[in-house]
XYZ file of C-alpha atoms in Angstrom:
254
model
C -0.007 -0.003 0.006
C 1.890 3.062 -1.294
C 0.009 6.166 -0.222
C -2.409 7.816 0.349
C -0.551 9.149 3.443
C 2.140 11.096 1.597
C 3.665 14.512 1.531
C 2.338 16.861 -1.178
C 5.850 18.170 -1.816
C 7.120 14.762 -2.946
C 3.857 13.382 -4.391
C 5.522 12.485 -7.737
C 2.855 11.134 -10.101
C 0.309 10.601 -7.398
C -2.862 12.662 -7.583
C -3.184 15.294 -4.884
C -6.903 14.675 -4.445
C -6.174 11.201 -3.271
C -3.673 12.060 -0.486
C -4.837 12.011 3.137
C -3.547 12.465 6.635
C -2.530 9.186 8.199
C -5.511 7.413 9.689
C -5.614 4.036 11.396
C -9.344 3.806 10.750
C -8.600 3.961 7.013
C -6.697 0.716 7.186
C -7.971 -1.150 10.197
C -10.433 -3.406 8.253
C -7.545 -4.599 6.061
C -4.805 -5.015 8.654
C -4.854 -8.838 8.247
C -3.933 -8.570 4.510
C -1.754 -5.495 4.146
C 1.906 -6.496 4.375
C 3.486 -3.104 3.976
C 2.431 0.578 4.047
C 4.644 3.211 2.394
C 3.951 6.624 3.869
C 5.474 9.963 4.896
C 6.199 9.915 8.612
C 6.507 13.724 8.857
C 2.793 14.118 8.061
C 1.932 11.720 10.896
C 1.212 14.135 13.757
C 3.051 13.091 16.926
C 3.640 9.737 15.154
C 0.151 8.663 16.280
C -0.519 6.480 13.194
C 2.997 4.952 13.367
C 2.705 3.970 16.993
C -0.760 2.481 16.568
C 0.205 0.371 13.498
C 3.310 -0.942 15.280
C 1.301 -1.703 18.428
C -1.769 -3.337 16.931
C -0.573 -4.951 13.638
C 2.258 -6.828 11.973
C 2.239 -4.359 9.074
C 5.733 -3.250 7.916
C 6.039 0.582 7.653
C 8.203 2.128 4.910
C 9.142 5.734 4.234
C 8.137 7.120 0.812
C 7.234 10.402 -0.973
C 8.717 12.089 2.017
C 10.076 15.514 3.019
C 11.330 14.126 6.335
C 14.605 15.402 7.647
C 17.232 12.951 8.740
C 16.236 13.468 12.412
C 12.538 12.883 11.787
C 13.342 9.786 9.701
C 15.574 8.529 12.495
C 12.781 9.083 15.054
C 10.420 7.071 12.823
C 13.003 4.321 12.624
C 13.317 4.214 16.410
C 9.520 3.742 16.577
C 9.723 0.682 14.330
C 9.724 1.911 10.713
C 12.044 -0.586 9.001
C 11.947 0.158 5.241
C 12.472 2.858 2.694
C 10.539 2.792 -0.565
C 12.297 3.383 -3.923
C 15.464 4.958 -2.445
C 16.545 8.303 -3.914
C 13.187 8.918 -5.632
C 10.515 11.165 -4.156
C 12.350 11.916 -0.866
C 14.809 14.328 0.786
C 18.197 13.780 -0.880
C 21.595 13.121 0.645
C 23.092 16.447 1.871
C 26.239 16.982 3.918
C 24.262 19.074 6.475
C 20.972 17.196 6.351
C 21.550 13.591 5.298
C 17.759 13.268 4.659
C 15.918 10.052 4.023
C 18.570 8.882 1.584
C 21.258 9.318 4.168
C 19.125 7.504 6.721
C 18.738 4.561 4.315
C 22.407 4.272 3.486
C 23.629 4.765 7.086
C 21.135 2.452 8.880
C 20.093 -1.165 8.843
C 16.720 -0.325 7.233
C 15.694 -2.262 4.145
C 15.940 -0.047 1.045
C 14.038 -0.634 -2.191
C 15.625 0.293 -5.455
C 14.197 0.796 -9.056
C 17.058 -0.525 -11.209
C 15.740 0.494 -14.620
C 18.712 2.825 -15.157
C 16.212 5.749 -15.521
C 15.195 6.344 -11.903
C 18.803 6.024 -10.792
C 22.035 6.403 -12.752
C 23.540 2.886 -12.930
C 26.964 4.298 -12.074
C 25.530 4.631 -8.536
C 24.637 0.930 -8.191
C 28.052 -0.103 -6.955
C 28.179 2.857 -4.536
C 24.830 1.801 -3.166
C 25.669 -1.815 -2.650
C 29.078 -0.845 -1.108
C 27.330 1.349 1.454
C 24.071 -0.501 1.988
C 25.412 -4.009 1.889
C 23.966 -7.130 0.235
C 21.412 -8.097 2.894
C 19.168 -5.021 3.145
C 18.849 -3.926 -0.460
C 15.609 -4.891 -2.303
C 15.185 -4.617 -6.052
C 11.636 -3.584 -7.135
C 10.010 -2.590 -10.443
C 7.470 0.044 -9.353
C 5.859 -0.933 -12.657
C 2.489 0.408 -13.600
C -0.055 -1.140 -15.913
C 1.933 -0.400 -19.077
C 4.537 -2.992 -18.117
C 5.350 -5.307 -21.006
C 3.185 -3.168 -23.306
C 4.304 -1.147 -26.349
C 4.936 2.642 -26.255
C 1.815 4.715 -26.037
C -0.709 6.348 -23.621
C -1.873 4.591 -20.507
C -3.725 5.354 -17.246
C -2.500 5.596 -13.695
C -5.031 6.558 -11.052
C -7.004 8.644 -13.511
C -3.901 10.343 -14.953
C -2.585 9.852 -18.451
C 0.893 8.306 -18.605
C 3.033 8.492 -21.662
C 5.352 5.461 -22.217
C 8.295 5.937 -24.559
C 11.775 4.394 -24.652
C 11.222 2.311 -21.495
C 10.192 5.399 -19.470
C 6.728 6.203 -18.087
C 5.860 9.830 -17.359
C 2.842 12.122 -16.784
C 2.397 15.292 -18.758
C 4.634 17.445 -16.536
C 7.527 15.058 -17.087
C 7.403 13.384 -13.689
C 8.218 9.705 -13.718
C 5.045 7.657 -13.208
C 6.417 4.392 -11.851
C 8.156 2.320 -14.498
C 7.687 -0.390 -17.137
C 10.527 -2.444 -15.694
C 10.330 -6.193 -15.160
C 12.037 -7.730 -12.190
C 14.289 -10.063 -14.182
C 15.570 -7.033 -16.093
C 16.133 -5.211 -12.861
C 18.334 -8.100 -11.578
C 20.233 -8.117 -14.885
C 20.801 -4.343 -14.835
C 22.064 -4.356 -11.280
C 24.397 -7.319 -11.847
C 25.827 -5.758 -15.061
C 26.713 -2.525 -13.115
C 28.223 -4.107 -9.958
C 30.618 -6.770 -8.841
C 27.916 -9.006 -7.456
C 27.729 -12.680 -8.224
C 24.557 -13.828 -9.996
C 23.137 -15.460 -6.885
C 23.797 -12.310 -4.855
C 21.933 -10.175 -7.395
C 19.035 -12.668 -7.362
C 18.826 -12.472 -3.599
C 18.089 -8.760 -3.969
C 14.868 -9.721 -5.697
C 13.891 -12.822 -3.790
C 15.222 -13.493 -0.354
C 15.721 -9.874 0.746
C 12.247 -8.724 -0.136
C 10.784 -11.796 1.534
C 12.692 -10.956 4.700
C 11.688 -7.267 4.470
C 7.960 -8.136 4.766
C 8.546 -11.074 7.101
C 7.463 -13.935 4.789
C 10.900 -15.576 4.364
C 9.604 -18.599 6.288
C 7.657 -19.527 3.047
C 9.214 -17.415 0.269
C 12.518 -16.128 -1.105
C 14.757 -19.140 -1.436
C 14.825 -22.747 -2.451
C 14.581 -24.713 0.820
C 12.681 -27.681 2.026
C 9.348 -26.645 3.504
C 9.067 -23.361 1.549
C 6.607 -22.694 -1.268
C 7.965 -24.170 -4.560
C 7.936 -20.828 -6.411
C 10.728 -21.034 -8.962
C 11.780 -18.954 -11.957
C 14.229 -20.417 -14.429
C 16.364 -18.058 -16.520
C 18.941 -18.122 -19.227
C 22.278 -16.230 -18.962
C 20.579 -12.983 -20.103
C 17.973 -13.244 -17.334
C 15.189 -14.020 -19.798
C 12.609 -16.147 -18.165
C 12.238 -19.665 -19.608
C 9.901 -21.258 -17.063
C 7.854 -20.349 -14.014
C 6.732 -22.758 -11.316
C 4.154 -21.665 -8.736
C 3.744 -23.829 -5.633
C 5.072 -26.752 -7.587
C 2.970 -26.295 -10.742
C 4.556 -25.278 -14.050
C 2.542 -22.238 -15.226
C 4.861 -20.997 -17.943
C 7.243 -23.019 -20.054
C 9.457 -21.975 -23.047
C 12.026 -24.729 -22.571
C 12.394 -27.004 -25.514
């Protein structure tokens, strides 16, 4: 659940009319199915929402679309916020006087998500990020919207027109509107720009995200007792077969 409790200043491609102040009543009927909420802690007055979510649910809280200072982010972390959504994008940047949310992510043990499409973040930064964040707390995501795997053209995102061209998705003002990235391509991009081994890059899109939302007892690695969810790739990370809970649901292997 990304939004609607976000800061207007860093709303990105989200529509202002669908942003609200943090409210536990808004999510309480769904607390048994929501795994993670991405929100802006600085708009949570006295951290009331944060404290109630941590006290009454198992939902993971993640900082996103945020104007939080480093100190506010650190306070949220101390209250149990463990994740940061799409690091570097739609948040206070790294600054030598105010490290911001980016600094908090790089200098703490919080899980940090990353959109590795080489558009949201310059790939020359990938090695810097892994060197500073480490291999265990970085999570590759797509942030893909409905135009994923579709041709260039016009699409819809929450009532707003999105223009997809050259692997980039943007609204009319030029703001990025998510991505059209696929996760296998994210792994490929990250591996190609870093010194990671293939299994280490795959962990960023499998075991690490499973750990980040506390489902690694069932997901994220090939172990006895876990769900038999398996993707089989070739050397270019193109998917050849997909197995879901032991059943082959996609197969291009000859």
